[in-house]
Every structure is written in C-alpha cells, then in structure tokens.
Short mmCIF file of C-alpha atoms in Angstrom, two decimals:
data_model
loop_
_atom_site.label_atom_id
_atom_site.label_comp_id
_atom_site.label_asym_id
_atom_site.label_seq_id
_atom_site.Cartn_x
_atom_site.Cartn_y
_atom_site.Cartn_z
CA UNK D 14 7.57 97.49 10.99
CA UNK D 15 5.95 100.64 12.41
CA UNK D 16 8.25 102.82 10.30
CA UNK D 17 7.33 100.88 7.17
CA UNK D 18 3.61 101.30 7.79
CA UNK D 19 4.14 105.03 8.38
CA UNK D 20 6.10 105.20 5.13
CA UNK D 21 3.29 103.50 3.22
CA UNK D 22 0.76 105.94 4.64
CA UNK D 23 3.01 108.87 3.71
CA UNK D 24 3.53 107.63 0.15
CA UNK D 25 -0.21 107.07 -0.33
CA UNK D 26 -1.24 110.45 1.01
CA UNK D 27 1.40 112.32 -0.98
CA UNK D 28 -0.05 110.77 -4.13
CA UNK D 29 -3.60 111.60 -3.02
CA UNK D 30 -2.53 115.20 -2.31
CA UNK D 31 -1.16 115.39 -5.84
CA UNK D 32 -4.50 114.09 -7.16
CA UNK D 33 -6.40 116.63 -5.04
CA UNK D 34 -4.30 119.53 -6.29
CA UNK D 35 -4.61 118.34 -9.88
CA UNK D 36 -8.39 118.36 -9.52
CA UNK D 37 -8.37 121.79 -7.89
CA UNK D 38 -6.34 123.33 -10.71
CA UNK D 39 -7.80 121.34 -13.59
CA UNK D 40 -4.55 119.52 -14.29
CA UNK D 41 -4.13 115.98 -15.57
CA UNK D 42 -0.92 113.96 -15.47
CA UNK D 43 0.23 111.27 -17.86
CA UNK D 44 3.59 110.63 -16.16
CA UNK D 45 4.71 111.22 -12.58
CA UNK D 46 7.52 110.40 -10.16
CA UNK D 47 7.74 109.60 -6.45
CA UNK D 48 11.06 110.53 -4.85
CA UNK D 49 12.39 110.59 -1.29
CA UNK D 50 12.74 114.00 0.32
CA UNK D 51 15.51 112.76 2.64
CA UNK D 52 17.98 112.15 -0.19
CA UNK D 53 20.73 114.03 -2.01
CA UNK D 54 20.19 113.71 -5.76
CA UNK D 55 23.61 113.39 -7.37
CA UNK D 56 22.39 112.95 -10.94
CA UNK D 57 19.57 114.78 -12.73
CA UNK D 58 16.39 112.75 -13.26
CA UNK D 59 14.22 113.32 -16.32
CA UNK D 60 11.04 111.31 -15.76
CA UNK D 61 10.54 110.98 -19.51
CA UNK D 62 13.90 109.19 -19.85
CA UNK D 63 14.64 105.48 -19.54
CA UNK D 64 18.37 105.82 -20.38
CA UNK D 65 19.95 109.19 -19.68
CA UNK D 66 23.36 108.46 -21.17
CA UNK D 67 21.96 107.49 -24.57
CA UNK D 68 19.04 109.94 -24.44
CA UNK D 69 16.37 107.21 -24.74
CA UNK D 70 12.90 108.55 -24.00
CA UNK D 71 9.74 106.62 -23.16
CA UNK D 72 7.83 108.10 -26.07
CA UNK D 73 4.94 105.65 -25.69
CA UNK D 74 4.64 106.11 -21.91
CA UNK D 75 5.05 102.39 -21.40
CA UNK D 76 7.74 101.91 -18.74
CA UNK D 77 7.91 102.46 -15.01
CA UNK D 78 11.47 103.10 -13.96
CA UNK D 79 13.59 102.38 -10.90
CA UNK D 80 17.17 103.15 -9.86
CA UNK D 81 20.00 100.65 -10.58
CA UNK D 82 21.25 100.13 -7.01
CA UNK D 83 19.84 98.60 -3.79
CA UNK D 84 18.27 95.79 -5.80
CA UNK D 85 17.03 93.45 -3.06
CA UNK D 86 15.72 92.23 -5.54
CA UNK D 87 14.30 95.63 -6.63
CA UNK D 88 14.87 99.20 -5.50
CA UNK D 89 12.05 100.54 -3.32
CA UNK D 90 13.37 104.09 -2.85
CA UNK D 91 11.85 105.81 -5.89
CA UNK D 92 9.71 105.24 -8.96
CA UNK D 93 8.59 107.18 -11.99
CA UNK D 94 6.56 106.36 -15.04
CA UNK D 95 2.97 106.31 -16.32
CA UNK D 96 0.47 107.88 -13.94
CA UNK D 97 -1.69 104.76 -13.57
CA UNK D 98 1.31 102.53 -12.88
CA UNK D 99 2.77 104.83 -10.22
CA UNK D 100 -0.67 105.15 -8.64
CA UNK D 101 -0.62 101.39 -7.94
CA UNK D 102 2.89 101.71 -6.44
CA UNK D 103 1.75 104.53 -4.18
CA UNK D 104 -1.82 103.64 -3.18
CA UNK D 105 -2.37 99.87 -3.39
CA UNK D 106 0.16 98.56 -0.87
CA UNK D 107 -2.26 97.91 1.99
CA UNK D 108 -4.63 96.09 -0.33
CA UNK D 109 -1.88 94.01 -1.94
CA UNK D 110 -0.15 93.11 1.33
CA UNK D 111 -3.37 91.46 2.52
CA UNK D 112 -3.35 89.23 -0.57
CA UNK D 113 0.34 88.44 -0.07
CA UNK D 114 -0.18 87.56 3.60
CA UNK D 115 -3.02 85.20 2.77
CA UNK D 116 -1.01 83.45 0.05
CA UNK D 117 2.01 82.86 2.36
CA UNK D 118 4.34 82.22 -0.57
CA UNK D 119 7.34 83.87 1.12
CA UNK D 120 7.08 82.96 4.83
CA UNK D 121 9.05 85.25 7.10
CA UNK D 122 9.37 87.93 4.43
CA UNK D 123 5.76 88.91 3.83
CA UNK D 124 6.39 92.59 4.60
CA UNK D 125 9.96 92.74 3.33
CA UNK D 126 9.66 95.93 1.30
CA UNK D 127 11.65 95.02 -1.80
CA UNK D 128 10.35 91.44 -1.98
CA UNK D 129 6.79 92.68 -1.58
CA UNK D 130 7.20 95.19 -4.40
CA UNK D 131 8.76 92.56 -6.64
CA UNK D 132 6.19 89.85 -5.92
CA UNK D 133 2.98 91.87 -5.60
CA UNK D 134 3.16 95.55 -6.50
CA UNK D 135 5.17 95.41 -9.73
CA UNK D 136 3.08 92.52 -11.14
CA UNK D 137 -0.06 94.58 -10.43
CA UNK D 138 1.48 97.45 -12.41
CA UNK D 139 2.43 95.09 -15.23
CA UNK D 140 -1.13 93.74 -15.40
CA UNK D 141 -2.15 97.24 -16.52
CA UNK D 142 0.11 96.81 -19.56
CA UNK D 143 3.23 98.57 -18.31
CA UNK D 144 6.80 97.26 -18.07
CA UNK D 145 9.58 97.69 -15.53
CA UNK D 146 12.95 99.02 -16.61
CA UNK D 147 16.06 100.38 -14.88
CA UNK D 148 17.65 103.74 -15.63
CA UNK D 149 21.34 102.96 -15.08
CA UNK D 150 22.26 106.63 -14.66
CA UNK D 151 20.25 107.46 -11.53
CA UNK D 152 22.14 108.09 -8.29
CA UNK D 153 20.83 109.54 -5.05
CA UNK D 154 22.18 109.23 -1.52
CA UNK D 155 20.19 108.81 1.67
CA UNK D 156 20.86 111.62 4.12
CA UNK D 157 20.78 111.94 7.90
CA UNK D 158 19.91 114.72 10.33
CA UNK D 159 23.60 115.26 11.13
CA UNK D 160 24.18 116.60 7.56
CA UNK D 161 25.78 113.41 6.32
CA UNK D 162 24.97 111.23 3.33
CA UNK D 163 25.66 107.58 2.54
CA UNK D 164 28.09 107.95 -0.33
CA UNK D 165 28.22 104.19 -0.92
CA UNK D 166 24.47 104.04 -1.67
CA UNK D 167 24.85 104.04 -5.45
CA UNK D 168 27.27 101.10 -5.46
CA UNK D 169 25.67 98.54 -3.11
CA UNK D 170 23.17 96.00 -4.39
CA UNK D 171 23.81 97.24 -7.94
CA UNK D 172 25.71 100.22 -9.28
CA UNK D 173 24.92 103.49 -11.02
CA UNK D 174 26.70 103.64 -14.37
CA UNK D 175 30.20 105.18 -14.04
CA UNK D 176 29.75 105.79 -10.27
CA UNK D 177 32.31 103.16 -9.21
CA UNK D 178 34.98 104.71 -11.45
CA UNK D 179 34.28 108.29 -10.45
CA UNK D 180 37.55 109.47 -8.86
CA UNK D 181 36.18 112.22 -6.62
CA UNK D 182 32.74 111.36 -5.26
CA UNK D 183 33.21 113.67 -2.27
CA UNK D 184 33.91 116.54 -4.65
CA UNK D 185 30.63 115.85 -6.44
CA UNK D 186 28.74 116.14 -3.15
CA UNK D 187 30.68 119.27 -2.15
CA UNK D 188 29.73 120.95 -5.43
CA UNK D 189 26.05 120.22 -4.79
CA UNK D 190 25.90 121.37 -1.16
CA UNK D 191 28.47 124.17 -1.49
CA UNK D 192 30.47 123.01 1.54
CA UNK D 193 33.62 121.10 2.36
CA UNK D 194 32.81 117.56 3.45
CA UNK D 195 34.54 114.78 5.38
CA UNK D 196 34.72 111.11 4.41
CA UNK D 197 34.08 108.55 7.16
CA UNK D 198 32.98 104.93 7.52
CA UNK D 199 30.45 103.05 9.60
CA UNK D 200 31.92 99.56 9.46
CA UNK D 201 33.47 98.01 6.39
CA UNK D 202 30.50 98.32 4.05
CA UNK D 203 29.08 101.78 4.59
CA UNK D 204 30.87 104.94 3.51
CA UNK D 205 29.61 108.38 4.42
CA UNK D 206 30.33 111.98 3.64
CA UNK D 207 29.65 114.52 6.39
CA UNK D 208 29.09 118.16 5.45
CA UNK D 209 28.07 119.74 8.76
CA UNK D 210 30.05 121.73 11.31
CA UNK D 211 30.45 118.82 13.71
CA UNK D 212 33.35 116.35 13.63
CA UNK D 213 32.72 113.01 11.95
CA UNK D 214 34.46 109.80 12.98
CA UNK D 215 34.53 106.21 11.81
CA UNK D 216 32.21 103.90 13.75
CA UNK D 217 30.47 100.55 13.82
CA UNK D 218 27.92 99.47 11.23
CA UNK D 219 24.92 99.07 13.52
CA UNK D 220 22.35 101.45 14.94
CA UNK D 221 22.68 104.31 12.50
CA UNK D 222 20.09 103.61 9.76
#
C-alpha cells in the first residue's frame, strides 16, 4: 500500500513538472504519454498511433491508449493520449479514490490499482469525451536492479501481437542492451532474462517483485 501511494505521488508530480516546464518555455501539449522509467521498451511507441502494425493514427485526438498485456482488468503501467485525459490519469487519483472508498462497490479491492483505474479513473477520462483503446503492438518489460527483465511480461494477462510466436525473445533484448543475456525462471509463471555480470539461477516465484 505504501509503495502504491508513493507511486501515485510520483506520477502526479511528474505530470505537474511537465506542466511547469511547459509554462516556463511557452509550450502547450495536445497529446502526451506517461511511461515507466524502470522498464525495457522492446517495441517503439508512437503516441499518435492507436495501431502500429496497420499505421492507424488518432487524427482526431480522441483515444487514450494502454498496452495489451497485464489486463487485470486494465493495464496500469503506462498511458498515452489527449493531454486532458492523461492529466486525469496522472493527477486525480487521490480525489477519485476517496469517492470509490465512500461508495464501497468493490469491498476488499478499493485500492487495487487496475480495478480502481477501470472503475473510477477511466470513466472520469471518458466523461471528458475520450475513449479507451488498446495498441496491440506495445511491449515493454519491467526491469530489476540486478540487470534482469521479466521477459514474460508481454504475454501474461493479455499478449502483445506476435510476441508469443517470436522465436528469439532473448535475442531481441540482447540487441537492445548490447550484451549477452541469460534466461532463467522464478517459478512456473515468470520468465526472466538477466544481462548483468552476475550468475542467474532459477528460483521460487515469491519475494522478487
């Protein structure tokens, strides 16, 4: 819970810093993105695009876009889209969680991140006239301080298009980081790739996230 609250503060103040800098330099934004800094981005992300494979652009600036994996029931790890929609995502969480807590419509899961976004934050964005869509071509992997990444990220709770059938995922990561990497597992579900100098070994699936 403490980590989630810290995350919400970080997200809000990153957006406010962007607003401050925009004001300082006389810049205005119509479309923005919020992306994790502790992730390895395997696919390029064009924040004007809503379907990279078929080159579909959001020409009317109407859609806010999330990744196609980790849908529990939505992905809470990134967002991009119209400025006003993303501003709600980034800065209205503390206000909206109070309303959700008072309503008690999802007892026991009030602060569950993905459920909260789906039930409270996304509807608030939609009330401004915007729509949610998924870009099926986005893939990014959470990383850890030991120079490893969760290579199964883009295929759990939904799948990035063509990721499951990609024959050499480790090679893709190696090309990005410019190092040889080692495949290892943490339990049955989680697959990792380690690219540091240390040795990596299979382990249990608890205590590492």
